PDB file of C-alpha atoms in Angstrom:
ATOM      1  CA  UNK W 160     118.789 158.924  88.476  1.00  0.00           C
ATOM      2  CA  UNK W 161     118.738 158.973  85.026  1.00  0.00           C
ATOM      3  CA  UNK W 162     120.190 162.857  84.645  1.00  0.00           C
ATOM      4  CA  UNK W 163     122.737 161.594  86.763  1.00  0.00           C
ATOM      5  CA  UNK W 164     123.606 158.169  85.375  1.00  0.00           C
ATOM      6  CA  UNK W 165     123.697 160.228  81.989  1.00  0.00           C
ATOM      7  CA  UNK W 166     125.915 163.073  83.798  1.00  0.00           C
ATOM      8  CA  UNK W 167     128.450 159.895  84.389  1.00  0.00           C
ATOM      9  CA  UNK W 168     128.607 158.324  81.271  1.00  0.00           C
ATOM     10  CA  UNK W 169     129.923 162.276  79.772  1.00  0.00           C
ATOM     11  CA  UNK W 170     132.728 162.285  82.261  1.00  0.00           C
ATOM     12  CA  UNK W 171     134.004 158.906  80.850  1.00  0.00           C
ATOM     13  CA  UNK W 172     133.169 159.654  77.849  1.00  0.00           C
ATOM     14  CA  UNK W 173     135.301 162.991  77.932  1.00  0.00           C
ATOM     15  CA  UNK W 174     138.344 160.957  79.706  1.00  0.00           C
ATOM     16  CA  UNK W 175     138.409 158.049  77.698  1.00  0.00           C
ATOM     17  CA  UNK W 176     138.158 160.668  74.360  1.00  0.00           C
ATOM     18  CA  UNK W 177     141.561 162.120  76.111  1.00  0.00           C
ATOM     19  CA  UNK W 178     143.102 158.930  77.071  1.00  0.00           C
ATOM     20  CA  UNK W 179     142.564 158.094  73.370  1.00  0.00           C
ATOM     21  CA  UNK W 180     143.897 161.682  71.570  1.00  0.00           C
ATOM     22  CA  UNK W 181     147.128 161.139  74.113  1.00  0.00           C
ATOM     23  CA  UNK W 182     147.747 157.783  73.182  1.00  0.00           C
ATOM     24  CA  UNK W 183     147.117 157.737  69.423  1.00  0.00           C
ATOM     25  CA  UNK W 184     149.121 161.670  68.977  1.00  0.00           C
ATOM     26  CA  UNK W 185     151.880 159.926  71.059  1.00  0.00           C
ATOM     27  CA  UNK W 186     152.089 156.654  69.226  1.00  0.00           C
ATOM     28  CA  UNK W 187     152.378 159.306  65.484  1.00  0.00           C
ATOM     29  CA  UNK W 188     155.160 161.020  67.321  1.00  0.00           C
ATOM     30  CA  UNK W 189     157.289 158.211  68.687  1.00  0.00           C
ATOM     31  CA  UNK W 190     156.472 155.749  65.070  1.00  0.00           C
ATOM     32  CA  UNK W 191     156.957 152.239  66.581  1.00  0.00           C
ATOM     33  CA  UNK W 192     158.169 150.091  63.852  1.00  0.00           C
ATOM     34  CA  UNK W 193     154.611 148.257  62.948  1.00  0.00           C
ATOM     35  CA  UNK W 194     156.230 145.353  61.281  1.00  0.00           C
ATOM     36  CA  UNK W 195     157.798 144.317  64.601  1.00  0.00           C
ATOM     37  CA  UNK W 196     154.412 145.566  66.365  1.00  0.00           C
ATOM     38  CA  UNK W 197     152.353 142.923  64.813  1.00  0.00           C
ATOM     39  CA  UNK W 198     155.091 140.350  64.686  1.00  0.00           C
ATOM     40  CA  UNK W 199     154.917 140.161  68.332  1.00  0.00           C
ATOM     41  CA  UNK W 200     151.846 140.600  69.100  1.00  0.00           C
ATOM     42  CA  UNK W 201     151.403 137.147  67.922  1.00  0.00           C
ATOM     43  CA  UNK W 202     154.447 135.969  69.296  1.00  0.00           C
ATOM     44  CA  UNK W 203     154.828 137.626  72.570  1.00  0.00           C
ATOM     45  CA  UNK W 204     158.425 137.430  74.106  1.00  0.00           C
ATOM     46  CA  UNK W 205     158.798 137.348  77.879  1.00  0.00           C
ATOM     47  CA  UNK W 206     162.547 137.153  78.746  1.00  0.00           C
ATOM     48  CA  UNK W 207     161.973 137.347  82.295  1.00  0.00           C
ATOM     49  CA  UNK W 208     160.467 137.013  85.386  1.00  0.00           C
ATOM     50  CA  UNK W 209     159.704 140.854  85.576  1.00  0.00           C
ATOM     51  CA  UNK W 210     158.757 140.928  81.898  1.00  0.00           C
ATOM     52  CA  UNK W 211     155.975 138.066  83.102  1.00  0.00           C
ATOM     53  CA  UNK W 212     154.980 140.451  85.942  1.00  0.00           C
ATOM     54  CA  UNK W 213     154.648 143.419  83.094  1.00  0.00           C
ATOM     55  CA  UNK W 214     152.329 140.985  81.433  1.00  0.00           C
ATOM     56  CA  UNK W 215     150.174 139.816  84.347  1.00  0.00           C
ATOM     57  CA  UNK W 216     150.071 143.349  85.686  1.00  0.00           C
ATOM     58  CA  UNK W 217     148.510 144.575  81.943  1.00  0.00           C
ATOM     59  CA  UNK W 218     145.629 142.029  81.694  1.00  0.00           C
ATOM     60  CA  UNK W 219     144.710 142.665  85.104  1.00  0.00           C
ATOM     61  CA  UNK W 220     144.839 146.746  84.092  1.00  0.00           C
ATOM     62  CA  UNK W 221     142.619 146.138  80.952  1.00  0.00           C
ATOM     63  CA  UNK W 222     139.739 143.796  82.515  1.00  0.00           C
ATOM     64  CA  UNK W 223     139.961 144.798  85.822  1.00  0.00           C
ATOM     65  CA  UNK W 224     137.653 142.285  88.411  1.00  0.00           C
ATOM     66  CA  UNK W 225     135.682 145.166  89.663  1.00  0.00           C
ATOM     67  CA  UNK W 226     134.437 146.167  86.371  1.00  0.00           C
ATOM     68  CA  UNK W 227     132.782 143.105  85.882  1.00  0.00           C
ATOM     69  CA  UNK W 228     130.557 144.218  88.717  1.00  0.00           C
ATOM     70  CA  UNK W 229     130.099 147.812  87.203  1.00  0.00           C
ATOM     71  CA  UNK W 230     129.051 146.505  84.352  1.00  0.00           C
ATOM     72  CA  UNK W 231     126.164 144.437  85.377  1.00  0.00           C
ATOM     73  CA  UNK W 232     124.984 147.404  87.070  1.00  0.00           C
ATOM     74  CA  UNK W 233     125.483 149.648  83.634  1.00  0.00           C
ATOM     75  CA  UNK W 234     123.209 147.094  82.174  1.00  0.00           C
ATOM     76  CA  UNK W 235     121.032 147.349  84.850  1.00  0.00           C
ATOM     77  CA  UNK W 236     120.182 151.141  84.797  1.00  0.00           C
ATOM     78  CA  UNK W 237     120.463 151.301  81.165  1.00  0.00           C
ATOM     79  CA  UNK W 238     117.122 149.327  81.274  1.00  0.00           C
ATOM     80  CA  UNK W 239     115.958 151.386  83.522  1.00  0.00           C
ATOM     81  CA  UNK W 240     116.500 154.449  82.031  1.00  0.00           C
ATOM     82  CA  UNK W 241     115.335 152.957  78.072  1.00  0.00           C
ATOM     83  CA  UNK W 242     112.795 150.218  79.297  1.00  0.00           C
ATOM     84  CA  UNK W 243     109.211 150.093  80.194  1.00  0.00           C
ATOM     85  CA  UNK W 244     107.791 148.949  83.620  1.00  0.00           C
ATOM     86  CA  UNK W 245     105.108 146.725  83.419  1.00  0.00           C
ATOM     87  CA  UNK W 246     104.220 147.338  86.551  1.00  0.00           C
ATOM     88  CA  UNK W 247     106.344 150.042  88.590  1.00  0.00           C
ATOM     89  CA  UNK W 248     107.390 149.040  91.932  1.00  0.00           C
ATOM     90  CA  UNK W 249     105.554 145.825  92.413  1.00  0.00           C
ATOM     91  CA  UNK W 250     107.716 143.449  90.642  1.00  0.00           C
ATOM     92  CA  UNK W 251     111.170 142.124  91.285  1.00  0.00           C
ATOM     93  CA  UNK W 252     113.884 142.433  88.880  1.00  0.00           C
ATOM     94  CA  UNK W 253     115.699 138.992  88.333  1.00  0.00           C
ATOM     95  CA  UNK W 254     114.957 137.284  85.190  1.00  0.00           C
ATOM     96  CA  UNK W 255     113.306 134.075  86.873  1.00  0.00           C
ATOM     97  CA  UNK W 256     110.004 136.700  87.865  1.00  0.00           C
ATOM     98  CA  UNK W 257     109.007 135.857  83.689  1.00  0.00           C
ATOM     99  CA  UNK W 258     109.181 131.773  84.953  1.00  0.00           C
ATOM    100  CA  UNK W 259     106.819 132.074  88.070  1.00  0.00           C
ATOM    101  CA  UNK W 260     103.175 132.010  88.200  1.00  0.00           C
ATOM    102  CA  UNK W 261     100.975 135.156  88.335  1.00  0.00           C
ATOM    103  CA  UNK W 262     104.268 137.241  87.764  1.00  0.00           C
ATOM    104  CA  UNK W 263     105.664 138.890  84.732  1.00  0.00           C
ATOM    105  CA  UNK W 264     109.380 140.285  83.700  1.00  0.00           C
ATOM    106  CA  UNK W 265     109.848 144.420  84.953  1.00  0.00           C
ATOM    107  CA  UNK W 266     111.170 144.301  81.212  1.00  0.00           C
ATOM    108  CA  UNK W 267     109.831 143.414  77.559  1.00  0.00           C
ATOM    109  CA  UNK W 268     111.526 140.307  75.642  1.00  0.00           C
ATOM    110  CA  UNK W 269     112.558 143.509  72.837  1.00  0.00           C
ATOM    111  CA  UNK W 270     113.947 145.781  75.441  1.00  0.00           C
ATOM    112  CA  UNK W 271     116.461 143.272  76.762  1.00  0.00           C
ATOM    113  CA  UNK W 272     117.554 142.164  73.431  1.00  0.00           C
ATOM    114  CA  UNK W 273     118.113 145.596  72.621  1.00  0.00           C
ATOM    115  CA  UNK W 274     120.103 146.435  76.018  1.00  0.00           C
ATOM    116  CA  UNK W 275     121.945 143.339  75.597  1.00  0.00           C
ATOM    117  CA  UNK W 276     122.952 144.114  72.108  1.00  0.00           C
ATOM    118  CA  UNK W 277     123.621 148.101  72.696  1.00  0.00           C
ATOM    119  CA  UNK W 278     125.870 146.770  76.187  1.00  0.00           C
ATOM    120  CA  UNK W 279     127.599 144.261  73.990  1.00  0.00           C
ATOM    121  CA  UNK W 280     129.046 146.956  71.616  1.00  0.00           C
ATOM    122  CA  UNK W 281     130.109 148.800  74.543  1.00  0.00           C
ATOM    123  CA  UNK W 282     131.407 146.349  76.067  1.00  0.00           C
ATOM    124  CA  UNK W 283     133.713 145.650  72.819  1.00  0.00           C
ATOM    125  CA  UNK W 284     134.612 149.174  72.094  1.00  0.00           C
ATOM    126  CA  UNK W 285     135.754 149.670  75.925  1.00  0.00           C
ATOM    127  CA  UNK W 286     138.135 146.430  76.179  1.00  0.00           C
ATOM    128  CA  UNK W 287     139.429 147.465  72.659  1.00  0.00           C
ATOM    129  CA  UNK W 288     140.681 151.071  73.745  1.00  0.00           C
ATOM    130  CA  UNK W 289     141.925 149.575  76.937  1.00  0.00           C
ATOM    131  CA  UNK W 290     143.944 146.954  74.694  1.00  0.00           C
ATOM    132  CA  UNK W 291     145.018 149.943  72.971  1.00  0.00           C
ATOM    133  CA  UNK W 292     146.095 152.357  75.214  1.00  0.00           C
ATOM    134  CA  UNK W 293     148.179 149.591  77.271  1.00  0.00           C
ATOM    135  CA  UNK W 294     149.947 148.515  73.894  1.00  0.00           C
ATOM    136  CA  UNK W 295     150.006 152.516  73.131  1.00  0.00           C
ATOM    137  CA  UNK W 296     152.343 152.620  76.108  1.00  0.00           C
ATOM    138  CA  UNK W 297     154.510 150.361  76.047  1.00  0.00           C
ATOM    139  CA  UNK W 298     155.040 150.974  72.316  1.00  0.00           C
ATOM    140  CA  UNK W 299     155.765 154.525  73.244  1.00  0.00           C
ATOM    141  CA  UNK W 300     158.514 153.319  75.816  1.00  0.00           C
ATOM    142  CA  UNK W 301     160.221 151.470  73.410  1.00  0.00           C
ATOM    143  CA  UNK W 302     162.512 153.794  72.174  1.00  0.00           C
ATOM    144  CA  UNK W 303     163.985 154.278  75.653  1.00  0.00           C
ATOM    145  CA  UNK W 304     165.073 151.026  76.238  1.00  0.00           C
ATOM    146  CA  UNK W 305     167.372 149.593  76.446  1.00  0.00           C
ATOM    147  CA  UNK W 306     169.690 152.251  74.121  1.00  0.00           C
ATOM    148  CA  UNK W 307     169.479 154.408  77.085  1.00  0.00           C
ATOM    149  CA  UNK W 308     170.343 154.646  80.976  1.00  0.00           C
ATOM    150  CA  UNK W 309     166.688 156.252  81.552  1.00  0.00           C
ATOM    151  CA  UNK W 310     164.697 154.716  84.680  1.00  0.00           C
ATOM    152  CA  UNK W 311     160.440 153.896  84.610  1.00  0.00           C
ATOM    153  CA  UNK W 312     160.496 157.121  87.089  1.00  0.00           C
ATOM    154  CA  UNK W 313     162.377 159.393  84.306  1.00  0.00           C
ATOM    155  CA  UNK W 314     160.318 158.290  81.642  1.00  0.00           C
ATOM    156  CA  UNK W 315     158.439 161.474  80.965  1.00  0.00           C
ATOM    157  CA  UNK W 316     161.903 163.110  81.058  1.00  0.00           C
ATOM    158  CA  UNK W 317     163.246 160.715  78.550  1.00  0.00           C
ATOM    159  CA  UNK W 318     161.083 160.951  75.885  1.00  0.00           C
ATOM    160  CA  UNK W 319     160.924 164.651  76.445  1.00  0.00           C
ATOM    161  CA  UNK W 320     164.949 164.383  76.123  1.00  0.00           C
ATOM    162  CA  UNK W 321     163.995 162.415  72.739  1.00  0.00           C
ATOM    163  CA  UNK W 322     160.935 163.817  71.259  1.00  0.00           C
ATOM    164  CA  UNK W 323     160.255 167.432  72.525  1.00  0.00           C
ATOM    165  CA  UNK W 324     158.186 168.965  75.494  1.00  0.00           C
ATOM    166  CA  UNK W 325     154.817 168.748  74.050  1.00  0.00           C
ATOM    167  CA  UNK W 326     155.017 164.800  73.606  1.00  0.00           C
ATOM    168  CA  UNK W 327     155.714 164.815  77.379  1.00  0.00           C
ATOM    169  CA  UNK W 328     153.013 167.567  78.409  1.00  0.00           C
ATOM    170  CA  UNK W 329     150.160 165.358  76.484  1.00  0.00           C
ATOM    171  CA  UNK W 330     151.096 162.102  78.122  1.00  0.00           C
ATOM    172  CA  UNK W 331     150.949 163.685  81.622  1.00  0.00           C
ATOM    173  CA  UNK W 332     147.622 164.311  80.658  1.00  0.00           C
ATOM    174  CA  UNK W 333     146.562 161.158  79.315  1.00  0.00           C
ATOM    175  CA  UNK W 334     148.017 159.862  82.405  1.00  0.00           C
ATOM    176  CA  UNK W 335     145.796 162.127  84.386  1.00  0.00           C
ATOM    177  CA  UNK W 336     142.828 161.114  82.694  1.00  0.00           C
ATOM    178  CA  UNK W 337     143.884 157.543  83.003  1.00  0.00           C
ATOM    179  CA  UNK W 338     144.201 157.938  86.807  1.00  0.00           C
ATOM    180  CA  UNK W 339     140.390 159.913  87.173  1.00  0.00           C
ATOM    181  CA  UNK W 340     138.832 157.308  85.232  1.00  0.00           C
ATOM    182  CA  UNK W 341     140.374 154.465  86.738  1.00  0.00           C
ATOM    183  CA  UNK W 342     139.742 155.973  90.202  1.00  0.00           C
ATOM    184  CA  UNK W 343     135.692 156.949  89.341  1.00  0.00           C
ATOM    185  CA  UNK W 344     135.514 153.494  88.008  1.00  0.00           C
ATOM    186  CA  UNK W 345     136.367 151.750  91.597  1.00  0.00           C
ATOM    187  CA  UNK W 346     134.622 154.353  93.125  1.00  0.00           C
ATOM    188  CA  UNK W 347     131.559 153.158  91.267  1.00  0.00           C
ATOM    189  CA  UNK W 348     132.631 149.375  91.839  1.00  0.00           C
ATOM    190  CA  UNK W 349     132.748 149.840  95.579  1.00  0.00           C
ATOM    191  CA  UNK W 350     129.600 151.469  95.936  1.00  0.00           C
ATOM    192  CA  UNK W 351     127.893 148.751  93.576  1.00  0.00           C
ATOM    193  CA  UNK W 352     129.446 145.749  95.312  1.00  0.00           C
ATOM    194  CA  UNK W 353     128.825 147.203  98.975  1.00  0.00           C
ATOM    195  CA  UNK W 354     125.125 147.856  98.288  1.00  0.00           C
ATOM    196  CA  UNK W 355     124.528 144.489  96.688  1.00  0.00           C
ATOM    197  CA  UNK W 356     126.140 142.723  99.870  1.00  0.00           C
ATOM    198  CA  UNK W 357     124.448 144.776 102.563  1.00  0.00           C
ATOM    199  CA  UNK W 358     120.893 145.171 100.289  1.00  0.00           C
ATOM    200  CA  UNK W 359     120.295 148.705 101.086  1.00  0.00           C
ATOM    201  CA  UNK W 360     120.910 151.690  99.733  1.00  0.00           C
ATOM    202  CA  UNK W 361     123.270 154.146 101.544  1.00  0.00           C
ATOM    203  CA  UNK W 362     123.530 157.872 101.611  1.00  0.00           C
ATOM    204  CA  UNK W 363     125.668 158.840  98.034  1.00  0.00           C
ATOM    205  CA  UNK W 364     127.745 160.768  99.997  1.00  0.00           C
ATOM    206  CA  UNK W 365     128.073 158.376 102.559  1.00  0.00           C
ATOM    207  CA  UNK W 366     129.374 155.289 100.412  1.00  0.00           C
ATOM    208  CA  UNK W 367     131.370 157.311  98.417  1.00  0.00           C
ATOM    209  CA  UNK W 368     133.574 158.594 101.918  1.00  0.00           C
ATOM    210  CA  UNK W 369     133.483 155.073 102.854  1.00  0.00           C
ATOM    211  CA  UNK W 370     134.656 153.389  99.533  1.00  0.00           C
ATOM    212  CA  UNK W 371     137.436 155.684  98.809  1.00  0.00           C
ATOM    213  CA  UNK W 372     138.979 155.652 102.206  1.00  0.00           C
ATOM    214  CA  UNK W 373     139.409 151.859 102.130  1.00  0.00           C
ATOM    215  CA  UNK W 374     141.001 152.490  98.677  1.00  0.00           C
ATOM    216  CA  UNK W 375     143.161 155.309  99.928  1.00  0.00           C
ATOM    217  CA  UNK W 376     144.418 153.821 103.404  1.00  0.00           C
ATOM    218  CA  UNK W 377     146.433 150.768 102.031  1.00  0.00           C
ATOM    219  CA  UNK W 378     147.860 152.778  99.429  1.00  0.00           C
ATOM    220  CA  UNK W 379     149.144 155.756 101.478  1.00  0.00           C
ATOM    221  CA  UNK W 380     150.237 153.636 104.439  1.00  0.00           C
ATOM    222  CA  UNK W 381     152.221 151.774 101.741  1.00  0.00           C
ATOM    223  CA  UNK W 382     154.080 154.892 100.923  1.00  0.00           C
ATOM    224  CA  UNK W 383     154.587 156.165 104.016  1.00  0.00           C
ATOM    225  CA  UNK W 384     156.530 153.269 105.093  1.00  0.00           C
ATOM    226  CA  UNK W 385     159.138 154.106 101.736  1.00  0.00           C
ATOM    227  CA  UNK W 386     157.709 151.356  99.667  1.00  0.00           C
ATOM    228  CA  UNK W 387     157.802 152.416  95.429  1.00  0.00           C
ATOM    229  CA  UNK W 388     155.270 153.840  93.946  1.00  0.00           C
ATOM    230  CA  UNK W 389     155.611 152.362  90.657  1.00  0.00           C
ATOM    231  CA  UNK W 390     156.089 148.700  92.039  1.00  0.00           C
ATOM    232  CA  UNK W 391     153.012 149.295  94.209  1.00  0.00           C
ATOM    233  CA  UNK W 392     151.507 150.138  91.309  1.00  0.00           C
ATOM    234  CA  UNK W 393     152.275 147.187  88.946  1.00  0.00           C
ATOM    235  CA  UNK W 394     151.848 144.836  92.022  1.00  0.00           C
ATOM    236  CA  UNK W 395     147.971 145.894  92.194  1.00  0.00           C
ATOM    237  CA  UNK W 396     147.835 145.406  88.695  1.00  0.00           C
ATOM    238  CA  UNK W 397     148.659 141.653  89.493  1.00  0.00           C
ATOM    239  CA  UNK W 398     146.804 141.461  92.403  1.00  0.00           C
ATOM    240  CA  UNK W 399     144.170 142.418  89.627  1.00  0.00           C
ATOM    241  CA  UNK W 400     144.582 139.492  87.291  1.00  0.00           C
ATOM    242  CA  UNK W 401     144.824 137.095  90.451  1.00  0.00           C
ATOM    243  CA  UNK W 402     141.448 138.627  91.034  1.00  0.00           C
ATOM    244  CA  UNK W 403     139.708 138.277  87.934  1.00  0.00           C
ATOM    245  CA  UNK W 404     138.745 134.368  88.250  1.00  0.00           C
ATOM    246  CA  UNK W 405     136.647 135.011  91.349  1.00  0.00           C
ATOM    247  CA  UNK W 406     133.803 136.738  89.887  1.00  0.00           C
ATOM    248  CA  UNK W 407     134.160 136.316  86.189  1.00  0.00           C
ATOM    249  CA  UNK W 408     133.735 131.890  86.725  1.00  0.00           C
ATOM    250  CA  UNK W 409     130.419 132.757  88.636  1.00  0.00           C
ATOM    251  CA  UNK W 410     129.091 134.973  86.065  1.00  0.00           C
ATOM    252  CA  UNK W 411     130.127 132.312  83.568  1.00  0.00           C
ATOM    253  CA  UNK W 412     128.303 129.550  85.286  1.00  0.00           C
ATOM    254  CA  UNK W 413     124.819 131.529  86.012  1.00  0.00           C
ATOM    255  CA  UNK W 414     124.625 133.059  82.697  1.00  0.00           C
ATOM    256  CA  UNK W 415     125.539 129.800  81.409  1.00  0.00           C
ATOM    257  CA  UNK W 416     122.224 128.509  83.692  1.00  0.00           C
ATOM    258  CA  UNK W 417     118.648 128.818  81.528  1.00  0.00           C
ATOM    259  CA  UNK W 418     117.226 128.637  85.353  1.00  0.00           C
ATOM    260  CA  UNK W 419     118.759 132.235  85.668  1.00  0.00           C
ATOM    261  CA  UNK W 420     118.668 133.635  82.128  1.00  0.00           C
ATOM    262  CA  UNK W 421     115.952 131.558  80.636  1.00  0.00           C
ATOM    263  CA  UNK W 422     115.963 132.697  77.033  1.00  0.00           C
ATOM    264  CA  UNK W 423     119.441 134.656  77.336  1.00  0.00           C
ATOM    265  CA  UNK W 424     121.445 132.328  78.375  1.00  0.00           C
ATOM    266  CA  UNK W 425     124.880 132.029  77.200  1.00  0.00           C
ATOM    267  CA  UNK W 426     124.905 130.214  73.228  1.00  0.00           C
ATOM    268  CA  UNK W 427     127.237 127.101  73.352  1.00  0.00           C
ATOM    269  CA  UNK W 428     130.207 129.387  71.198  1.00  0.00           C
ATOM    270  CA  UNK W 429     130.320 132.075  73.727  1.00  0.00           C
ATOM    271  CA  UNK W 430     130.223 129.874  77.004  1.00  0.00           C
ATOM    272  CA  UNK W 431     133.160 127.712  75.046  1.00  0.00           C
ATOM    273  CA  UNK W 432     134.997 131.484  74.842  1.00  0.00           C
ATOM    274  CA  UNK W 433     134.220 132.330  78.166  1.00  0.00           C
ATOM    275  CA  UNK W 434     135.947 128.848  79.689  1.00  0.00           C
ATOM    276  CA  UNK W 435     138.904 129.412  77.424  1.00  0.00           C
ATOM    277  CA  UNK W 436     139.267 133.115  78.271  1.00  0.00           C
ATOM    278  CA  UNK W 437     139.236 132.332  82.411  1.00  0.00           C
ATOM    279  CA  UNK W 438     141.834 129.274  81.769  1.00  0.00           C
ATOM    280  CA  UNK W 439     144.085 131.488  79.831  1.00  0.00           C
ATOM    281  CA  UNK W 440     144.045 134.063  82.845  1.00  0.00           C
ATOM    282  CA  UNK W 441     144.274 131.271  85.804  1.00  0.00           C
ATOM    283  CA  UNK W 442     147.218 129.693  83.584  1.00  0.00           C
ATOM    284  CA  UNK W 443     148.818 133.144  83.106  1.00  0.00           C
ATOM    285  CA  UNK W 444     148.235 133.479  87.356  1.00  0.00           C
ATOM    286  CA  UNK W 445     149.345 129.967  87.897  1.00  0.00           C
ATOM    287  CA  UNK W 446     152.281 130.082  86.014  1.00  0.00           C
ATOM    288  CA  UNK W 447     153.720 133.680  87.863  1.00  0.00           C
ATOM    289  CA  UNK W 448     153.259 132.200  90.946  1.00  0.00           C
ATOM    290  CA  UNK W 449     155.072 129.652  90.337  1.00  0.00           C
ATOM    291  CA  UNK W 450     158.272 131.585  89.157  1.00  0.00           C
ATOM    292  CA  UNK W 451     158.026 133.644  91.975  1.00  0.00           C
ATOM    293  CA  UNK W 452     157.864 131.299  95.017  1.00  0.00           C
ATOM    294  CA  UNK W 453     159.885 128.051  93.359  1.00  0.00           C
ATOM    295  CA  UNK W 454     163.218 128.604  92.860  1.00  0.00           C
TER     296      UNK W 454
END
């Protein structure tokens, strides 16, 4: 497992280090005017009810529900991969084994500090390229609109019109490794979620067929019955964001819990963050729905 789980960690590492040379040579090309860039990205403007869906659609693409999952389970096997059994294969591996008699923790007080810490900074420097690249494109987009007639489905023609082929050719293949990582990454979620519901491990093989063709069937009966592409594609993003509230309050409550997390549980400044953070999102949510089905 651990040659593998290391094997998986290179592939995103190798996408993300694409997504991020697209992005940032894209962003030197196009030169957004900064001045405007930071003026409004403290005073957002949303002129619309489409805009709105643009902005929905973008915080559901950069925290994405199912990665909350994935990430427990990055935790998880980075433990087991850096950590020390106390005793291998007799002990359970929830937290509350260190609070019952006669039982001890799988894992040293040290090692989870130093997992926790190490995931933390991951954690960080994966949200922050995420923020980035999502900003990266829109700011790239800019110069499009509205000066020209140019559609979303001309757009790599457009800034090819405006900026040359090789602009174009390198966002094709950011957008590539966008779509790989985005697609390994629910792969991942699925067979994470579907094992921790059933409590049993499946054939690899196996849950991987399964997971990807409940992905895949909604999506390609979708198009074949004409619907857009790109609208089915910023709708999921929404349907995203909806999302994120249903796991990220329960992981706020248990890791709030010293029952659960005894000595990690959440400190009083990051549980106040965490609260803030979901009733931004569920406001954000709240408020879209409304636009959309009162007139």
């Amino acid at each position: 497992m651990g040659k593998r789980f290391r094997l998986i960690e290179q592939y995103f590492a190798m996408l993300i280090s694409v997504l991020v040379f697209g992005i940032l040579y894209n962003l030197v090309v196009v030169k957004p005017d900064l001045t405007q860039v930071a003026y409004h990205s403290v005073v957002p403007i949303a002129s619309s009810n489409a805009a709105l869906l643009i902005v929905v659609g973008i915080i559901g693409a950069t925290v994405m529900p199912h990665a909350l999952f994935v990430h427990s389970w990055l935790s998880k096997n980075k433990m087991d991969l850096i950590g020390r059994r106390v005793k291998e294969g007799t002990l359970g591996s929830s937290i509350t084994d260190s609070m019952k008699p006669g039982n001890h923790h799988p894992y040293s007080t040290g090692e989870i500090e130093r997992t926790r810490k190490f995931h933390l900074k991951e954690t960080v420097i994966a949200l922050t390229i995420a923020s980035v690249v999502n900003a990266g494109i829109l700011l790239i987009a800019t110069p499009l609109y509205p000066n020209t007639n140019i559609t979303t489905s001309d757009f790599v023609h457009g800034i090819e019109l405006l900026f040359g082929p090789a602009i174009a050719i390198i966002f094709i293949l950011t957008l590539l490794a966008s779509g790989l990582s985005s697609s390994a990454l629910g792969t991942i979620a699925g067979q994470v979620i579907m094992e921790g519901l059933i409590g049993k491990h499946w054939n690899v093989w196996a849950r991987r067929i399964v997971t990807r063709v409940i992905n895949v069937f909604p999506t390609t009966f979708a198009i074949l019955l004409g619907l857009d592409p790109l609208s089915l594609l910023v709708y999921s993003q929404v349907i995203l964001s909806l999302m994120i509230p249903l796991p990220m309050i329960p992981l706020v409550y248990y890791t709030s819990k010293r029952k659960f997390m005894a000595g990690f549980v959440n400190r009083r400044t990051t549980l106040v963050l965490a609260i803030v953070t979901v009733a931004l999102i569920m406001a954000f949510n709240s408020f879209l729905l409304y636009t959309i089905f009162v007139p």
